[in-house]
Coordinates of C-alpha atoms and ligand atoms in Angstrom, one line a residue:
M1 CA -27.7 10.0 -4.5
H2 CA -28.8 6.6 -5.8
L3 CA -26.7 3.6 -4.7
I4 CA -24.7 2.2 -7.6
S5 CA -26.2 -1.2 -6.8
H6 CA -29.6 0.0 -8.1
S7 CA -28.2 0.9 -11.5
P8 CA -28.9 -1.1 -14.7
A9 CA -25.1 -1.5 -15.1
W10 CA -24.9 -3.2 -11.7
R11 CA -27.8 -5.5 -12.5
T12 CA -26.2 -6.4 -15.9
L13 CA -23.1 -7.5 -14.1
E14 CA -25.0 -9.6 -11.6
T15 CA -26.6 -11.5 -14.4
H16 CA -23.4 -11.7 -16.3
W17 CA -21.6 -13.4 -13.4
R18 CA -24.2 -16.1 -13.5
E19 CA -23.9 -16.4 -17.2
I20 CA -20.1 -16.9 -17.2
A21 CA -20.1 -19.2 -14.1
D22 CA -19.5 -22.3 -16.2
L23 CA -16.7 -20.8 -18.2
R24 CA -13.3 -22.4 -17.7
M25 CA -10.3 -20.1 -18.1
R26 CA -8.2 -23.0 -19.5
D27 CA -10.8 -23.4 -22.3
L28 CA -10.8 -19.6 -23.0
F29 CA -7.0 -19.9 -23.5
E30 CA -7.4 -22.9 -25.8
Q31 CA -10.1 -21.2 -27.9
D32 CA -8.3 -18.0 -28.2
P33 CA -4.5 -18.0 -28.8
E34 CA -4.6 -14.2 -28.7
R35 CA -6.1 -14.0 -25.2
S36 CA -3.0 -12.9 -23.5
R37 CA -2.4 -10.1 -26.0
R38 CA -6.1 -9.1 -25.9
F39 CA -6.1 -8.8 -22.1
S40 CA -2.8 -7.1 -21.4
L41 CA -1.2 -3.7 -21.7
E42 CA 2.1 -2.0 -21.0
Q43 CA 2.6 1.4 -19.5
C44 CA 5.2 3.4 -17.5
G45 CA 7.5 0.4 -17.4
I46 CA 4.8 -2.0 -16.1
Y47 CA 3.4 -4.8 -18.1
L48 CA -0.1 -6.0 -16.9
D49 CA -1.3 -9.3 -18.0
Y50 CA -4.9 -9.7 -16.8
S51 CA -5.7 -12.6 -19.1
K52 CA -5.9 -15.1 -16.2
N53 CA -9.2 -13.5 -15.0
L54 CA -12.7 -14.8 -15.3
V55 CA -13.5 -12.3 -18.0
T56 CA -14.5 -12.0 -21.6
E57 CA -14.7 -8.9 -23.8
Q58 CA -18.3 -8.6 -22.7
T59 CA -17.4 -8.7 -19.0
M60 CA -14.9 -5.8 -19.6
S61 CA -17.4 -3.8 -21.5
N62 CA -20.0 -4.4 -18.8
L63 CA -17.5 -3.2 -16.1
M64 CA -16.6 -0.2 -18.2
A65 CA -20.3 0.7 -18.2
L66 CA -20.3 0.6 -14.4
A67 CA -17.4 3.0 -14.3
K68 CA -19.4 5.3 -16.6
T69 CA -22.5 5.1 -14.4
A70 CA -20.4 6.1 -11.4
D71 CA -19.3 9.2 -13.3
L72 CA -15.6 8.4 -13.0
T73 CA -14.6 11.1 -15.4
F74 CA -16.4 13.8 -13.3
W75 CA -14.6 12.6 -10.1
G76 CA -11.2 12.4 -11.8
D77 CA -11.6 16.0 -13.1
S78 CA -12.8 17.1 -9.7
L79 CA -9.7 15.6 -8.0
L80 CA -7.4 17.4 -10.5
R81 CA -9.2 20.7 -10.1
G82 CA -8.4 20.6 -6.4
D83 CA -12.1 20.4 -5.4
K84 CA -12.7 19.2 -1.8
V85 CA -13.3 15.6 -2.8
N86 CA -12.5 14.6 0.8
N87 CA -15.9 16.1 1.7
T88 CA -16.2 14.8 5.3
E89 CA -12.9 16.6 6.2
G90 CA -13.5 19.5 3.7
R91 CA -10.1 18.9 2.0
A92 CA -8.7 18.8 -1.5
V93 CA -6.7 15.7 -2.4
L94 CA -3.7 16.7 -4.4
H95 CA -0.9 14.1 -3.9
M96 CA -0.6 14.2 -7.7
A97 CA 0.7 17.7 -7.4
L98 CA 3.6 16.5 -5.2
R99 CA 5.0 14.6 -8.2
N100 CA 3.9 17.0 -10.9
L101 CA 7.0 17.3 -13.0
G102 CA 4.9 18.4 -16.0
Y103 CA 2.7 21.3 -17.1
R104 CA -0.4 20.7 -14.9
D105 CA -1.7 23.5 -12.8
Y106 CA -2.7 22.5 -9.3
Q107 CA -4.6 24.9 -7.1
V108 CA -6.2 24.8 -3.7
D109 CA -8.7 27.6 -3.0
G110 CA -7.4 29.5 -6.0
V111 CA -3.7 29.3 -4.9
D112 CA -1.1 27.6 -7.0
V113 CA 0.5 24.9 -4.8
M114 CA 3.5 24.2 -7.0
P115 CA 5.9 27.0 -5.7
A116 CA 5.6 25.7 -2.1
I117 CA 6.1 22.1 -3.3
R118 CA 9.2 23.0 -5.2
S119 CA 10.6 25.0 -2.3
V120 CA 10.3 22.0 0.1
L121 CA 11.8 19.7 -2.5
S122 CA 14.8 21.9 -2.7
R123 CA 15.2 22.1 1.1
M124 CA 15.0 18.3 1.1
R125 CA 17.7 18.1 -1.5
A126 CA 20.0 20.5 0.4
F127 CA 19.4 18.7 3.7
S128 CA 19.8 15.1 2.4
D129 CA 22.9 16.1 0.4
D130 CA 24.4 17.6 3.6
V131 CA 23.7 14.5 5.7
R132 CA 24.8 12.0 3.1
S133 CA 28.0 13.9 2.2
G134 CA 28.9 14.3 5.9
R135 CA 28.6 18.1 5.8
W136 CA 25.8 17.9 8.4
L137 CA 27.4 16.8 11.6
G138 CA 26.1 15.7 15.0
Y139 CA 26.5 17.8 18.1
T140 CA 29.9 16.4 18.9
G141 CA 31.1 17.0 15.4
Q142 CA 30.7 13.4 14.2
R143 CA 29.2 12.3 10.9
I144 CA 25.6 10.9 10.9
T145 CA 25.6 7.1 10.4
D146 CA 22.0 6.2 11.3
V147 CA 18.7 7.9 10.6
V148 CA 15.7 6.8 12.8
S149 CA 12.4 7.8 11.3
I150 CA 9.7 8.0 14.0
G151 CA 6.1 8.0 12.6
I152 CA 3.2 5.7 12.2
G153 CA 0.6 4.8 9.5
G154 CA 0.9 7.0 6.5
S155 CA 3.9 8.8 8.1
S156 CA 5.9 5.5 8.1
L157 CA 4.5 2.7 6.0
G158 CA 5.3 4.4 2.6
P159 CA 8.9 5.5 3.3
K160 CA 9.6 2.2 5.1
M161 CA 8.3 0.2 2.1
V162 CA 10.2 2.3 -0.4
C163 CA 13.5 2.3 1.5
E164 CA 13.3 -1.5 1.6
A165 CA 12.2 -1.8 -2.0
L166 CA 15.1 0.4 -3.1
R167 CA 17.7 -1.1 -0.8
P168 CA 20.0 -1.9 -3.7
Y169 CA 20.4 1.8 -4.2
Q170 CA 21.5 2.5 -0.6
E171 CA 25.0 3.0 0.5
R172 CA 26.4 1.4 3.6
T173 CA 27.5 4.7 5.1
L174 CA 24.0 5.7 6.2
R175 CA 21.5 3.3 7.6
V176 CA 17.8 4.1 7.9
H177 CA 15.5 2.6 10.6
F178 CA 11.8 3.0 11.2
V179 CA 10.1 3.0 14.6
S180 CA 6.3 3.2 14.6
N181 CA 4.9 1.0 17.4
V182 CA 4.3 2.5 20.8
D183 CA 5.5 -0.9 22.1
G184 CA 8.8 0.3 23.7
A185 CA 10.4 -2.9 22.4
Q186 CA 10.7 -1.4 18.9
L187 CA 12.4 1.8 20.0
V188 CA 14.7 0.1 22.6
Q189 CA 15.7 -2.6 20.2
T190 CA 16.4 -0.1 17.4
L191 CA 18.5 2.2 19.6
Q192 CA 20.4 -0.4 21.4
W193 CA 23.0 -0.7 18.7
L194 CA 23.1 3.0 17.8
D195 CA 25.3 5.9 19.0
P196 CA 23.4 9.1 20.0
A197 CA 26.3 11.2 18.7
T198 CA 25.9 9.8 15.1
T199 CA 22.1 9.3 15.0
L200 CA 19.6 11.6 13.4
F201 CA 15.9 11.4 14.2
V202 CA 13.2 12.3 11.7
I203 CA 9.9 12.8 13.6
A204 CA 7.3 12.4 10.9
S205 CA 3.7 13.3 11.8
K206 CA 1.2 15.3 9.8
T207 CA -0.7 16.4 13.0
F208 CA 2.3 16.1 15.4
T209 CA -0.2 14.9 18.0
T210 CA -0.3 11.2 17.3
Q211 CA 0.1 9.4 20.6
E212 CA 2.5 6.7 19.4
T213 CA 4.8 9.1 17.5
I214 CA 5.0 11.7 20.2
T215 CA 5.6 9.0 22.9
N216 CA 8.5 7.5 20.8
A217 CA 9.9 11.0 20.0
D218 CA 9.9 11.9 23.7
S219 CA 11.8 8.8 24.6
A220 CA 14.2 9.3 21.7
R221 CA 14.8 12.8 22.9
D222 CA 15.6 11.5 26.5
W223 CA 18.0 8.9 25.0
C224 CA 19.8 11.6 23.1
L225 CA 20.0 14.1 26.0
E226 CA 21.1 11.4 28.4
A227 CA 24.2 10.9 26.2
L228 CA 24.9 14.4 24.9
H229 CA 23.9 16.4 28.0
N230 CA 22.8 19.5 26.3
E231 CA 19.5 20.8 24.9
A232 CA 21.5 22.4 22.0
A233 CA 22.1 18.8 20.8
I234 CA 18.4 18.5 19.8
A235 CA 18.9 20.9 16.9
R236 CA 21.6 18.7 15.4
H237 CA 19.9 15.4 16.0
F238 CA 16.2 16.0 15.5
V239 CA 14.3 17.2 12.4
A240 CA 10.5 17.1 11.9
V241 CA 8.2 16.6 9.0
S242 CA 4.7 18.0 9.7
T243 CA 1.9 20.4 9.0
N244 CA 1.9 21.6 12.6
T245 CA 4.7 24.2 13.2
E246 CA 3.5 25.2 16.7
A247 CA 3.5 21.6 17.9
V248 CA 7.0 21.0 16.4
A249 CA 8.3 24.1 18.1
A250 CA 6.7 23.1 21.4
F251 CA 8.4 19.7 21.2
G252 CA 11.7 21.6 21.0
I253 CA 12.6 21.1 17.4
D254 CA 13.8 24.3 15.7
P255 CA 11.2 25.2 13.0
H256 CA 14.2 25.7 10.7
N257 CA 14.6 22.0 10.9
M258 CA 11.0 21.3 10.0
F259 CA 10.0 20.2 6.5
E260 CA 6.5 21.3 5.7
F261 CA 3.6 19.6 4.0
W262 CA 0.0 20.5 3.7
E263 CA -3.5 19.4 4.8
W264 CA -4.4 18.4 1.2
V265 CA -1.9 15.6 1.4
G266 CA -3.6 12.6 3.0
G267 CA -1.4 10.6 5.4
R268 CA -1.5 7.4 3.3
Y269 CA -0.7 9.4 0.2
S270 CA 2.1 11.4 1.7
L271 CA 5.3 9.5 0.8
W272 CA 5.7 11.9 -2.2
S273 CA 5.9 14.9 0.2
A274 CA 8.5 15.7 2.8
I275 CA 7.3 12.5 4.5
G276 CA 9.6 10.9 2.0
L277 CA 12.6 12.6 3.6
P278 CA 13.9 9.2 4.9
I279 CA 13.8 8.0 1.3
A280 CA 15.9 10.9 0.1
L281 CA 18.3 10.3 2.9
A282 CA 18.6 6.6 2.1
I283 CA 18.9 6.8 -1.7
G284 CA 19.7 10.5 -2.4
M285 CA 17.4 13.2 -3.8
D286 CA 18.1 12.3 -7.5
R287 CA 16.7 8.9 -6.9
F288 CA 13.8 10.3 -4.9
E289 CA 12.9 12.5 -7.9
E290 CA 13.1 9.5 -10.2
L291 CA 10.5 7.9 -7.9
L292 CA 8.3 11.0 -8.3
A293 CA 8.8 10.9 -12.0
G294 CA 7.6 7.3 -12.2
A295 CA 4.5 8.3 -10.2
H296 CA 4.0 11.3 -12.4
D297 CA 4.1 9.1 -15.6
M298 CA 1.4 6.9 -14.1
D299 CA -0.7 10.0 -13.2
E300 CA -0.5 11.1 -16.8
H301 CA -1.5 7.6 -18.0
F302 CA -4.4 7.5 -15.6
V303 CA -5.6 11.0 -16.6
E304 CA -5.1 10.6 -20.3
A305 CA -5.7 7.0 -21.3
P306 CA -9.1 5.8 -22.4
P307 CA -10.8 3.6 -19.7
E308 CA -10.4 0.4 -21.9
R309 CA -6.6 0.9 -21.9
N310 CA -6.2 2.4 -18.5
M311 CA -4.2 0.2 -16.1
P312 CA -5.6 1.5 -12.7
I313 CA -9.2 1.5 -14.1
I314 CA -8.8 -2.0 -15.4
L315 CA -7.4 -3.3 -12.1
A316 CA -10.1 -1.5 -10.1
L317 CA -12.9 -3.0 -12.2
L318 CA -11.5 -6.5 -12.0
G319 CA -11.3 -6.1 -8.2
I320 CA -15.0 -5.0 -8.2
W321 CA -15.9 -7.9 -10.4
Y322 CA -14.9 -10.4 -7.8
N323 CA -15.7 -8.4 -4.7
N324 CA -19.2 -7.4 -5.6
F325 CA -20.3 -10.1 -8.1
G326 CA -18.1 -13.1 -7.4
G327 CA -18.4 -13.1 -3.6
S328 CA -14.7 -12.8 -2.8
D329 CA -13.8 -11.0 0.5
T330 CA -10.1 -10.5 0.1
H331 CA -7.4 -9.7 -2.3
A332 CA -3.8 -11.1 -2.1
I333 CA -0.7 -9.1 -3.0
I334 CA 2.2 -11.4 -3.7
P335 CA 5.5 -9.8 -4.8
Y336 CA 8.1 -12.2 -6.1
N337 CA 10.7 -9.9 -4.8
Q338 CA 12.1 -9.9 -1.2
N339 CA 12.7 -6.2 -1.2
L340 CA 8.9 -5.6 -1.8
R341 CA 8.1 -7.4 1.4
H342 CA 6.5 -4.4 3.0
L343 CA 4.3 -3.7 0.0
P344 CA 1.3 -5.7 1.2
A345 CA 1.4 -3.9 4.5
Y346 CA 1.7 -0.5 2.8
L347 CA -1.2 -1.4 0.4
Q348 CA -3.3 -2.5 3.4
Q349 CA -3.4 1.1 4.6
V350 CA -3.8 2.6 1.2
D351 CA -6.7 0.4 0.3
M352 CA -8.4 -0.6 3.6
E353 CA -8.2 2.9 5.2
S354 CA -9.4 4.4 2.0
N355 CA -12.3 2.1 1.1
G356 CA -13.1 0.4 4.3
K357 CA -16.3 2.4 4.6
R358 CA -20.0 1.5 5.1
V359 CA -21.8 4.7 4.1
T360 CA -21.6 6.7 0.9
R361 CA -20.1 10.2 0.8
D362 CA -23.7 11.4 1.5
G363 CA -24.0 9.2 4.6
E364 CA -26.3 6.6 3.1
P365 CA -25.5 3.0 4.2
V366 CA -24.4 0.9 1.3
D367 CA -26.1 -2.5 0.5
Y368 CA -23.0 -4.0 -1.1
Q369 CA -19.4 -4.8 -0.1
T370 CA -16.8 -2.0 -0.2
G371 CA -13.1 -2.4 0.3
P372 CA -11.7 -6.0 0.5
V373 CA -9.3 -7.3 3.0
I374 CA -5.8 -6.8 1.5
W375 CA -3.1 -9.3 2.6
G376 CA 0.0 -11.0 1.3
Q377 CA 3.7 -11.7 1.6
P378 CA 6.5 -12.3 -0.9
G379 CA 6.8 -15.5 -2.9
T380 CA 8.2 -18.0 -2.7
D381 CA 7.7 -17.9 1.1
A382 CA 3.9 -17.5 0.6
Q383 CA 3.8 -20.7 -1.4
H384 CA 4.9 -22.6 1.7
S385 CA 2.3 -21.1 4.0
F386 CA -1.1 -20.0 2.7
F387 CA -1.1 -20.9 -1.0
Q388 CA -2.8 -24.2 -0.2
L389 CA -6.0 -22.2 0.6
I390 CA -5.8 -20.1 -2.6
H391 CA -5.4 -23.2 -4.7
Q392 CA -7.8 -25.7 -3.0
G393 CA -9.7 -23.8 -0.3
T394 CA -13.4 -22.9 -0.6
R395 CA -12.7 -19.1 -1.0
L396 CA -12.1 -17.1 -4.1
V397 CA -8.9 -15.1 -3.5
P398 CA -8.0 -12.8 -6.5
T399 CA -4.3 -12.4 -6.5
D400 CA -1.8 -9.9 -7.8
F401 CA 1.6 -11.3 -8.6
I402 CA 4.2 -8.6 -8.9
L403 CA 7.3 -9.7 -10.7
P404 CA 10.6 -7.9 -11.5
M405 CA 12.2 -9.8 -14.4
V406 CA 15.7 -8.7 -13.7
S407 CA 17.3 -9.2 -10.3
H408 CA 19.5 -6.7 -8.6
H409 CA 21.3 -9.7 -7.1
P410 CA 21.9 -12.3 -9.8
L411 CA 23.1 -15.4 -8.0
D412 CA 23.5 -18.7 -9.9
E413 CA 20.0 -19.9 -10.8
H414 CA 18.2 -18.1 -7.9
H415 CA 16.3 -15.7 -10.1
D416 CA 15.3 -18.3 -12.7
K417 CA 13.8 -20.4 -9.9
L418 CA 12.0 -17.4 -8.4
V419 CA 10.5 -16.4 -11.8
A420 CA 9.6 -20.0 -12.7
N421 CA 7.7 -20.3 -9.4
C422 CA 5.8 -17.1 -9.9
L423 CA 4.7 -18.0 -13.4
A424 CA 3.8 -21.6 -12.3
Q425 CA 1.6 -20.4 -9.4
A426 CA -0.4 -18.1 -11.7
Q427 CA -0.6 -20.9 -14.3
A428 CA -1.7 -23.5 -11.7
L429 CA -4.4 -21.2 -10.3
M430 CA -5.8 -20.6 -13.7
R431 CA -5.5 -24.2 -15.1
G432 CA -6.1 -26.3 -12.0
R433 CA -5.9 -30.1 -12.3
T434 CA -8.9 -32.0 -13.5
E435 CA -10.0 -35.3 -12.1
A436 CA -8.8 -37.1 -15.2
E437 CA -5.4 -35.5 -14.9
A438 CA -5.2 -36.3 -11.2
R439 CA -6.1 -39.9 -11.9
A440 CA -3.6 -40.2 -14.8
E441 CA -0.8 -38.8 -12.8
L442 CA -1.5 -41.2 -9.9
E443 CA -1.8 -44.2 -12.3
A444 CA 1.6 -43.3 -13.8
G445 CA 3.1 -43.6 -10.3
N446 CA 2.2 -47.3 -10.0
I447 CA -0.2 -46.7 -7.1
P448 CA -2.7 -49.4 -6.2
A449 CA -6.2 -48.6 -7.7
E450 CA -7.9 -48.5 -4.3
R451 CA -5.4 -45.9 -3.0
I452 CA -5.8 -43.9 -6.2
E453 CA -9.6 -43.6 -5.7
K454 CA -9.0 -42.3 -2.1
L455 CA -6.4 -39.8 -3.3
V456 CA -8.1 -38.4 -6.4
P457 CA -10.4 -35.9 -4.6
H458 CA -7.4 -34.5 -2.8
R459 CA -5.4 -34.2 -5.9
I460 CA -7.9 -32.2 -7.9
F461 CA -7.3 -28.5 -8.2
P462 CA -10.5 -26.6 -9.3
G463 CA -8.5 -23.9 -11.2
N464 CA -10.3 -20.9 -12.6
R465 CA -8.8 -18.9 -9.8
P466 CA -8.0 -15.3 -11.0
S467 CA -4.8 -13.5 -10.9
N468 CA -3.1 -10.4 -12.4
M469 CA 0.5 -10.6 -13.4
I470 CA 2.2 -7.3 -12.9
V471 CA 5.6 -7.4 -14.5
V472 CA 8.5 -4.9 -14.4
D473 CA 12.0 -5.2 -15.9
K474 CA 14.0 -4.1 -12.9
L475 CA 12.7 -2.6 -9.7
T476 CA 14.1 0.9 -10.2
P477 CA 12.9 4.1 -8.3
H478 CA 11.0 5.1 -11.5
V479 CA 9.1 1.9 -11.9
L480 CA 8.4 1.7 -8.2
G481 CA 6.9 5.2 -8.3
A482 CA 4.6 4.1 -11.2
L483 CA 3.6 0.9 -9.4
I484 CA 2.6 2.7 -6.2
A485 CA 0.7 5.4 -8.1
M486 CA -1.1 2.6 -10.1
Y487 CA -2.4 1.2 -6.9
E488 CA -3.4 4.6 -5.5
H489 CA -5.5 5.3 -8.6
K490 CA -7.0 1.8 -8.5
V491 CA -8.2 2.5 -5.0
F492 CA -9.5 5.9 -6.0
V493 CA -11.5 4.4 -8.9
Q494 CA -13.0 1.7 -6.7
G495 CA -14.0 4.4 -4.1
V496 CA -15.7 6.4 -6.8
I497 CA -17.7 3.3 -7.9
W498 CA -18.7 2.5 -4.4
G499 CA -19.5 6.1 -3.8
V500 CA -17.5 6.4 -0.6
D501 CA -15.1 9.1 0.6
S502 CA -11.8 7.4 0.1
F503 CA -9.8 10.1 1.8
D504 CA -11.1 10.2 5.4
Q505 CA -10.5 7.7 8.1
W506 CA -13.1 8.2 10.9
G507 CA -12.9 4.5 11.7
V508 CA -9.6 5.0 13.6
E509 CA -11.0 7.6 16.0
L510 CA -13.2 5.6 18.5
G511 CA -10.4 3.3 19.5
K512 CA -8.1 6.2 20.0
Q513 CA -10.6 8.0 22.3
L514 CA -11.3 4.9 24.4
A515 CA -7.5 4.2 24.7
G516 CA -7.3 7.7 26.3
H517 CA -10.0 6.8 28.9
I518 CA -8.3 3.5 29.7
L519 CA -4.9 5.1 30.0
S520 CA -6.3 7.6 32.5
D521 CA -7.8 4.6 34.5
F522 CA -4.3 3.1 34.5
R523 CA -2.8 6.3 35.8
Q524 CA -5.4 6.6 38.6
I525 CA -5.3 2.9 39.3
S526 CA -9.1 2.9 39.0
C527 CA -11.8 1.9 36.6
S528 CA -14.3 4.5 35.3
P529 CA -17.9 3.8 36.1
G530 CA -20.0 2.4 33.3
V531 CA -17.2 0.4 31.7
D532 CA -18.3 -3.0 30.5
S533 CA -17.4 -6.0 32.7
S534 CA -15.0 -7.5 30.2
T535 CA -12.9 -4.3 29.8
A536 CA -13.2 -3.6 33.6
S537 CA -11.8 -7.0 34.4
L538 CA -9.0 -6.6 32.0
I539 CA -8.1 -3.2 33.4
R540 CA -8.0 -4.8 36.9
R541 CA -5.8 -7.6 35.6
Y542 CA -3.4 -5.0 34.2
H543 CA -3.4 -3.1 37.6
M544 CA -2.5 -6.3 39.3
A545 CA 0.3 -7.1 36.8
M546 CA 1.8 -3.6 37.2
P547 CA 5.2 -3.7 38.9
D548 CA 5.1 -2.0 42.4
Ligands
F6P1 O1 -4.3 5.9 12.0 C1 -4.8 7.0 11.4 C2 -3.9 8.0 10.9 O2 -4.5 9.2 10.9 C3 -3.4 7.7 9.5 O3 -4.3 8.0 8.5 C4 -2.1 8.5 9.4 O4 -1.4 8.0 8.4 C5 -1.6 8.1 10.8 O5 -2.7 8.1 11.6 C6 -0.5 9.0 11.3 O6 -0.9 10.3 11.5 P1 0.1 11.5 11.8 O7 0.9 11.6 10.5 O8 -0.7 12.7 12.0 O9 1.0 11.2 12.9

């Protein structure tokens, strides 16, 4: 395969970046009062205003040509057909089937996957209804008050993010907690306020072999047995979500208490499967299905809409514009919503584990940047920490602002202030403040001329800093589903253009293997031969720090 960077479409974009380098966004807005209408669209309850980007109609058309060169339509069709688009693992990628509330036919190796999906959904409904209504009782006959989901990566980040995002839909009678880190602090500090008789553990692991999850699950089991004194209690207090029935049974969980999913569900795309059980427990199965419906709507939009009016495609191409032609290395996600505070961390996995690759799907090293560093935190907190760099630093940081217009918690003027800040940040990034404006402002403040000259360089904002404004009315399950699916498809499109396998994650393996060797050194109080001097000295230091 030829690298996309050698294509005419790529070269056109390189030239085009140089051509538009002198354009000022504030001028573009002044020249074209229709700019915001021209560069915006509304779909599935999401309004995307991408007018504050360094783009013209020509830019967008050049970017669309790049998508065509990458054969985006072919790869989209291939995904839908259930082809093994995850070629390095030989797997189909069918998370869209998990939220397929429509007519589409999804098959893997000629087998319709929908009956199995529907059957697990109905088991999730029965179980979550039982727990939430108090029909499912703990071993001592008490009602479940706390659910602790133990999992890591894709088996935790999605459900954790969604549960927090939809907290306004949760009832106070059932609290949901997440434990992922093998640092015992997290498990201990979560369990210290809980009662084993009223706690239900959901052990979520696709493979059921992940070190962190199994270690936490073992300790949770000990905690439970220490209080309830009987192995029979495990059946009332532990359920599993996995693809690995044998390992679940070997752990001691009754396979009847296991919720299945399938190898064609990637970890970071799994919140729509039984991995979403903590979500169903937190907000109820009806709401969980609303989340699926929102994602399904976005799937249909992604599959059906022409590229020029296709939200995930537009977002993907804008990202590529700055990443590959504008020299930016990162992409900030700034939700102006406290309940979306885990969204940046969730998207870090979706994006960076998917597209943090250095060779194409054929194994050829790329000669261009692939996935950017994704980072962020909610506004307005972010304004008081790192926004300085985004406004006046030397780096270009494309930013997504995510803004629900209606608050679940109207409180005096809080929401007006939140929204005003969000709009102002995007406006300031776009407009900047010129030297003349900075000087005029200082002069109006009666500041001595000499001091003004010293301050002016610090008061200039270059502006021209790009952002997307992603607006929803209210953060409902439906709209959240659409928002997540929008980002999933954006990542897919970028992966297609970069020619990488967005669905494997070999990069997490080496560290895992080496941790295994080091752990065995700890157990034997030794250090394996051939270990580098830095690691060896750190291993010795750890031996010395070990309590006797
Ligand atoms: O860290 C790599 C990874 O494989 C992720 O892709 C996955 O989401 C996570 O580990 C958890 O894996 P499992 O669900 O098998 O425990």
